[in-house]
GROMACS .gro file of C-alpha atoms in nm:
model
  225
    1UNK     CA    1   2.317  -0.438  -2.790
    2UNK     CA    2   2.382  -0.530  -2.376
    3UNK     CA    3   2.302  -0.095  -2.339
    4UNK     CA    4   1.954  -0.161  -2.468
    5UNK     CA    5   1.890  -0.453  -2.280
    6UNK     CA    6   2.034  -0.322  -1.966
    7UNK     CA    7   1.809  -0.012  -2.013
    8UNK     CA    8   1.456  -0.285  -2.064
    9UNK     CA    9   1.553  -0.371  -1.697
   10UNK     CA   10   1.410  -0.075  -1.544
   11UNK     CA   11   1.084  -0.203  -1.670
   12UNK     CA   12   1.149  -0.459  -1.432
   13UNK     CA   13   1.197  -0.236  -1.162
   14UNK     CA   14   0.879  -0.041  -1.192
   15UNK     CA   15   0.725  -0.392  -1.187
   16UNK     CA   16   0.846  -0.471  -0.890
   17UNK     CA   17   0.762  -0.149  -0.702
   18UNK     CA   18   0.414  -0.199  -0.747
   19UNK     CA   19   0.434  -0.460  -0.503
   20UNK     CA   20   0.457  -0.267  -0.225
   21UNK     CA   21   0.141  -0.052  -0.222
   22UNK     CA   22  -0.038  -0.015   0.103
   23UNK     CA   23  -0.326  -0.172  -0.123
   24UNK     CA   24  -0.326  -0.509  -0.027
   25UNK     CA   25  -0.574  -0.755  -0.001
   26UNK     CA   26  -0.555  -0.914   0.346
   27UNK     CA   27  -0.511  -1.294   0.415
   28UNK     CA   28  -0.723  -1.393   0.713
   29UNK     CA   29  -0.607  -1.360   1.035
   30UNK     CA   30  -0.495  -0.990   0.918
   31UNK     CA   31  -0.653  -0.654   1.028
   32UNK     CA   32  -0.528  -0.297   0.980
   33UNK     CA   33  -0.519  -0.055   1.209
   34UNK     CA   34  -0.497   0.316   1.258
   35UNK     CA   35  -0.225   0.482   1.449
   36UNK     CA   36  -0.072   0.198   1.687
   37UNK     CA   37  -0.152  -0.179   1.633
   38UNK     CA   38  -0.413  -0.165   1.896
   39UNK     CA   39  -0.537   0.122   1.712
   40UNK     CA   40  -0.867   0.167   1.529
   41UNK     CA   41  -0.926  -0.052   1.273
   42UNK     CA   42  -0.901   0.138   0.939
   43UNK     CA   43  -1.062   0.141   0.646
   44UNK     CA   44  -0.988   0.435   0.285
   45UNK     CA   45  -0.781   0.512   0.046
   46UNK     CA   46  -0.405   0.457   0.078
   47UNK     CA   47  -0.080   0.606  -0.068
   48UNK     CA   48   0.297   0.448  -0.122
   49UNK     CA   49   0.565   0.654  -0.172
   50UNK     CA   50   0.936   0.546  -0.290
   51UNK     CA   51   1.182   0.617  -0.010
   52UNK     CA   52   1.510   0.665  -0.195
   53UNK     CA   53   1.623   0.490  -0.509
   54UNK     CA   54   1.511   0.221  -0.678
   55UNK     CA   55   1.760  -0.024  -0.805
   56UNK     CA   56   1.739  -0.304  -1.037
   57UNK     CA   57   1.998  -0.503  -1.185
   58UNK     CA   58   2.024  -0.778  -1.473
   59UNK     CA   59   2.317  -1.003  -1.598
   60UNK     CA   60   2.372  -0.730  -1.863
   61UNK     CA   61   2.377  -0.423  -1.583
   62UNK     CA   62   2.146  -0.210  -1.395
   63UNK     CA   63   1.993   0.136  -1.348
   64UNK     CA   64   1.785   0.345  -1.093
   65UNK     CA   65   1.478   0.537  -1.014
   66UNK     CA   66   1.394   0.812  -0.783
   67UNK     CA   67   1.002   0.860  -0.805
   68UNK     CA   68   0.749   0.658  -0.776
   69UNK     CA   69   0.416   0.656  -0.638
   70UNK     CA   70   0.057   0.444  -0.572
   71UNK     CA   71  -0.285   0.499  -0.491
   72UNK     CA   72  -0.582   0.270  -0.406
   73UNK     CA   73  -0.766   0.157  -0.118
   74UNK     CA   74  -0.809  -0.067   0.157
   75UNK     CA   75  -1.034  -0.226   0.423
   76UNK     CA   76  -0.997  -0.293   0.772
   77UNK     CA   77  -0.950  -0.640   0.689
   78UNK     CA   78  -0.719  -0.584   0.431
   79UNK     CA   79  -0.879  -0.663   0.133
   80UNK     CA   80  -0.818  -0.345  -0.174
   81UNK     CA   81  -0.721  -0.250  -0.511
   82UNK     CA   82  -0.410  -0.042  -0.660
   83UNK     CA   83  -0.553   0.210  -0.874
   84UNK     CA   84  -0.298   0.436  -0.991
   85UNK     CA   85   0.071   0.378  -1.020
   86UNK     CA   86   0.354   0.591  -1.115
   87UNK     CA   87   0.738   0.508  -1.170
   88UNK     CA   88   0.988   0.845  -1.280
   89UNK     CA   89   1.326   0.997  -1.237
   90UNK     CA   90   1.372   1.356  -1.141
   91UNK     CA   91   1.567   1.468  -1.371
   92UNK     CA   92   1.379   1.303  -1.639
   93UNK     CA   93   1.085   1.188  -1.659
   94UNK     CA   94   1.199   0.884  -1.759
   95UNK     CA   95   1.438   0.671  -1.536
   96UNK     CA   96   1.787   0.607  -1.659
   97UNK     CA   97   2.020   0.295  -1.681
   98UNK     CA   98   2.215   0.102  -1.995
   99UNK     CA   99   2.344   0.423  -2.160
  100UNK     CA  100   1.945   0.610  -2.169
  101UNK     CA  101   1.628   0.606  -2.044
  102UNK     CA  102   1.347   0.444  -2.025
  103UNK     CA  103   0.941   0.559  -1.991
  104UNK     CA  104   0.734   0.312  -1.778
  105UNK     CA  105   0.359   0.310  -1.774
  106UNK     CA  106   0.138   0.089  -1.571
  107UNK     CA  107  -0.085  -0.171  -1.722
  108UNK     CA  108  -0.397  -0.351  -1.622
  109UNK     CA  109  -0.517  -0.160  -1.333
  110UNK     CA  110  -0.615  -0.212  -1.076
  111UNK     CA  111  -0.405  -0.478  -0.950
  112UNK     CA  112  -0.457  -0.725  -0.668
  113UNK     CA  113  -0.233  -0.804  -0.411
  114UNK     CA  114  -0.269  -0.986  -0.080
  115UNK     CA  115  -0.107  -0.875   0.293
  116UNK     CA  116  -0.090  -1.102   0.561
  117UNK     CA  117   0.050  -1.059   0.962
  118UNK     CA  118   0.384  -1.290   1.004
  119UNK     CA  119   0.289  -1.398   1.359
  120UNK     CA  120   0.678  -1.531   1.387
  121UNK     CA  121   0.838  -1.188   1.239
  122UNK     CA  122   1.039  -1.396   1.012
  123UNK     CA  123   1.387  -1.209   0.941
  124UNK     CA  124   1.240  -0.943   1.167
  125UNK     CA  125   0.932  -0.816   0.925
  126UNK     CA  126   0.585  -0.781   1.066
  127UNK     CA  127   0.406  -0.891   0.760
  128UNK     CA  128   0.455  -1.020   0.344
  129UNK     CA  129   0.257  -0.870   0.092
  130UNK     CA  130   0.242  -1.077  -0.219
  131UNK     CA  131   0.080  -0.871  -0.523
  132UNK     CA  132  -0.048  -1.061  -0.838
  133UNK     CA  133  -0.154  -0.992  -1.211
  134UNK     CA  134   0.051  -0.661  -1.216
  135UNK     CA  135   0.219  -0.571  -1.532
  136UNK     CA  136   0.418  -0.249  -1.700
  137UNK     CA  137   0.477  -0.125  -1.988
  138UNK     CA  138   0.884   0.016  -2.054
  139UNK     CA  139   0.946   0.162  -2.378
  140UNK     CA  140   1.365   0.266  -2.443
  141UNK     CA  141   1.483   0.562  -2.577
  142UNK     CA  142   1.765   0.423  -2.817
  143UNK     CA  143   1.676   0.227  -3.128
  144UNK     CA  144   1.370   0.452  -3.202
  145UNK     CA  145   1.199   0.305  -2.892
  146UNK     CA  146   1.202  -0.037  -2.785
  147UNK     CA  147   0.945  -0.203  -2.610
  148UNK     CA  148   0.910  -0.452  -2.318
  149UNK     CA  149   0.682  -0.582  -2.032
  150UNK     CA  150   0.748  -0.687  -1.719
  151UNK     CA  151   0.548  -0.832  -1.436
  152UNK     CA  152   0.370  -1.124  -1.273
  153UNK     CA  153   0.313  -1.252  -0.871
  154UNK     CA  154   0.595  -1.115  -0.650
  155UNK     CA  155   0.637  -1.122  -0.260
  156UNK     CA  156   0.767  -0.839  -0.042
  157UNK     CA  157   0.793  -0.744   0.363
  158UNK     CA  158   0.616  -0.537   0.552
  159UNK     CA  159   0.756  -0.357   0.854
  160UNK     CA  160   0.545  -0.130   1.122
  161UNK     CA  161   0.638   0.227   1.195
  162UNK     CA  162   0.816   0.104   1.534
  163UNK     CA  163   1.008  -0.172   1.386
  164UNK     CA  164   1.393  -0.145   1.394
  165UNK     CA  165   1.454  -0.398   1.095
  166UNK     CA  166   1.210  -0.116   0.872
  167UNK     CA  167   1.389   0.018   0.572
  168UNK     CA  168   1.422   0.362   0.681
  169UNK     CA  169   1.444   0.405   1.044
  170UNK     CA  170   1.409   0.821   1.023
  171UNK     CA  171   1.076   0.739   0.898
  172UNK     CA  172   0.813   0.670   1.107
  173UNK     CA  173   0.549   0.497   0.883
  174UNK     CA  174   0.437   0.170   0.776
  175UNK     CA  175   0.699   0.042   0.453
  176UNK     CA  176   0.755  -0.241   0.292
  177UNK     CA  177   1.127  -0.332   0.166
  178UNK     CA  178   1.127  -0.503  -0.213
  179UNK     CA  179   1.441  -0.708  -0.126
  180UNK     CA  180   1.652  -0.868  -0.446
  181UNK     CA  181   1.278  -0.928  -0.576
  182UNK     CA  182   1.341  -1.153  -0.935
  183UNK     CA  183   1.079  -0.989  -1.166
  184UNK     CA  184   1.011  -1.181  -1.507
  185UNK     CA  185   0.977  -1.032  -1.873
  186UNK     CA  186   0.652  -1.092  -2.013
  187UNK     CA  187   0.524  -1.178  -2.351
  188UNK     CA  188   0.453  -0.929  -2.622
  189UNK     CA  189   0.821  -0.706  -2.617
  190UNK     CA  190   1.127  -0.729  -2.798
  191UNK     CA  191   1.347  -0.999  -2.806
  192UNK     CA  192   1.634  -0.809  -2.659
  193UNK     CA  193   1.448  -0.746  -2.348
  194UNK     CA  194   1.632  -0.951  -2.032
  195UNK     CA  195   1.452  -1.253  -1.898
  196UNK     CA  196   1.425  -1.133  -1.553
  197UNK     CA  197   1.579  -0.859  -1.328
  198UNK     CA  198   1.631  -0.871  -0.960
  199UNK     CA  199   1.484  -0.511  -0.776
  200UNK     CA  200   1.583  -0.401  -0.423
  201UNK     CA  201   1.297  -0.096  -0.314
  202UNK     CA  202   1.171   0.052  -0.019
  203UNK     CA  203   0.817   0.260   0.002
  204UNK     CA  204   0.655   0.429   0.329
  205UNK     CA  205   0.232   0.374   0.293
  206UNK     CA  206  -0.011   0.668   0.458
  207UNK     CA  207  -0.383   0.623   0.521
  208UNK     CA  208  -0.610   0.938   0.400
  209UNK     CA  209  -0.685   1.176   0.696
  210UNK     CA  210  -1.020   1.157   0.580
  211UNK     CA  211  -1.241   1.025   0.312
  212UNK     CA  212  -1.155   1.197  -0.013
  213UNK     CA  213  -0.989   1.483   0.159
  214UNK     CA  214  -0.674   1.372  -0.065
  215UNK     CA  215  -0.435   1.458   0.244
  216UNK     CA  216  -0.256   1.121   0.359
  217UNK     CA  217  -0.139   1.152   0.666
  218UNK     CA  218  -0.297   0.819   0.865
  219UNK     CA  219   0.007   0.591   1.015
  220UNK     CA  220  -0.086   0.243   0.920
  221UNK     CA  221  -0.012  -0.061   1.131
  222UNK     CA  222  -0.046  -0.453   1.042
  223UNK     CA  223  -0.139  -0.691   1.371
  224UNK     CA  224  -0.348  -1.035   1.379
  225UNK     CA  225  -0.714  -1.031   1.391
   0.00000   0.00000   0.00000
């Protein structure tokens, strides 16, 4: 019984990763910019990436994923969709934890999400980016396939590619660091899926090169308006 709930918690995890997406909605007194944060202002489509592992844990345990990825778009004030999103394991597909796996899919796309400039740099981040209304779907292995969903409003920070508190410092980019993020189970699963699990993330976040040239290679800033 605690292995299958311990494996639900990845659900959680995926959940949480979605809050990170470069495809925020901007508060005001929030631009984006292209290439330094003096930089054009920039508006397209926008790609996270997972740097690293995933982790999530829940009274019951924990587990991990290595893959993950979202697309959407943005404007140069901020405001955007996520489109796509994608949470795996390599090996897998599916991501493990709790004594299996677990397969997550992404529900009610697109999602919105909000980014705003923290003029202070509060524990050293740049920005927060608070996304709302996401939700996924995480369906175990054991048990013939048990299913739960995760999601809600969560709030993560955003770092420029020059600050020394970012996530990875060997990576140049924008990212945003997912930081003991409580995600809550949602209506609708089993009732051995845990009430909440607490997610620690990190993703880098590329503008497209050029409008739907698919290449993302555009470093993305935050500043004030």
């Amino acid at each position: 019984m605690a292995q299958t709930r311990k494996i639900f918690a990845m659900g959680a995890a995926a959940a949480a990763l979605a809050i990170g997406s470069a495809t925020a909605a901007t508060a005001a007194g929030t631009a984006i910019h292209s290439g330094s944060a003096t930089g054009p202002l920039f508006s397209g489509n926008v790609k996270a990436s997972l740097l690293g592992t995933a982790s999530v844990t829940t009274s019951l345990g924990g587990g991990s994923c290595n893959q993950s990825t979202m697309t959407g778009s943005v404007n140069s004030a901020g405001s955007g969709s996520i489109s796509a999103a994608s949470f795996t394991n390599n090996p897998g597909p599916a991501c493990p934890g709790g004594g299996g796996t677990v397969a997550v899919t992404a529900l009610n796309l697109p999602w919105g999400a909000t980014v705003a400039y923290d003029p202070n740099h509060t524990g050293g981040r740049d920005g927060t980016l608070t996304m709302t209304n996401f939700k996924v779907k995480a369906v175990a292995s054991i048990l013939g396939g048990i299913t739960c969903y995760y999601g809600g409003t969560a709030v993560a920070n955003g770092y420029n590619p020059n600050n020394a508190s970012r996530p990875d410092t060997t990576v140049n980019q924008a990212q945003i660091k997912l930081n003991n993020v409580s995600i809550p189970v949602q209506s609708g699963g089993s009732f051995l899926c845990p009430s909440t699990a607490t997610v620690t993330a990190a993703y880098q976040l590329l503008g497209e090169s050029s409008p739907g040239s698919g290449s993302y290679t555009t470093q993305l800033w935050v500043a004030a308006s």
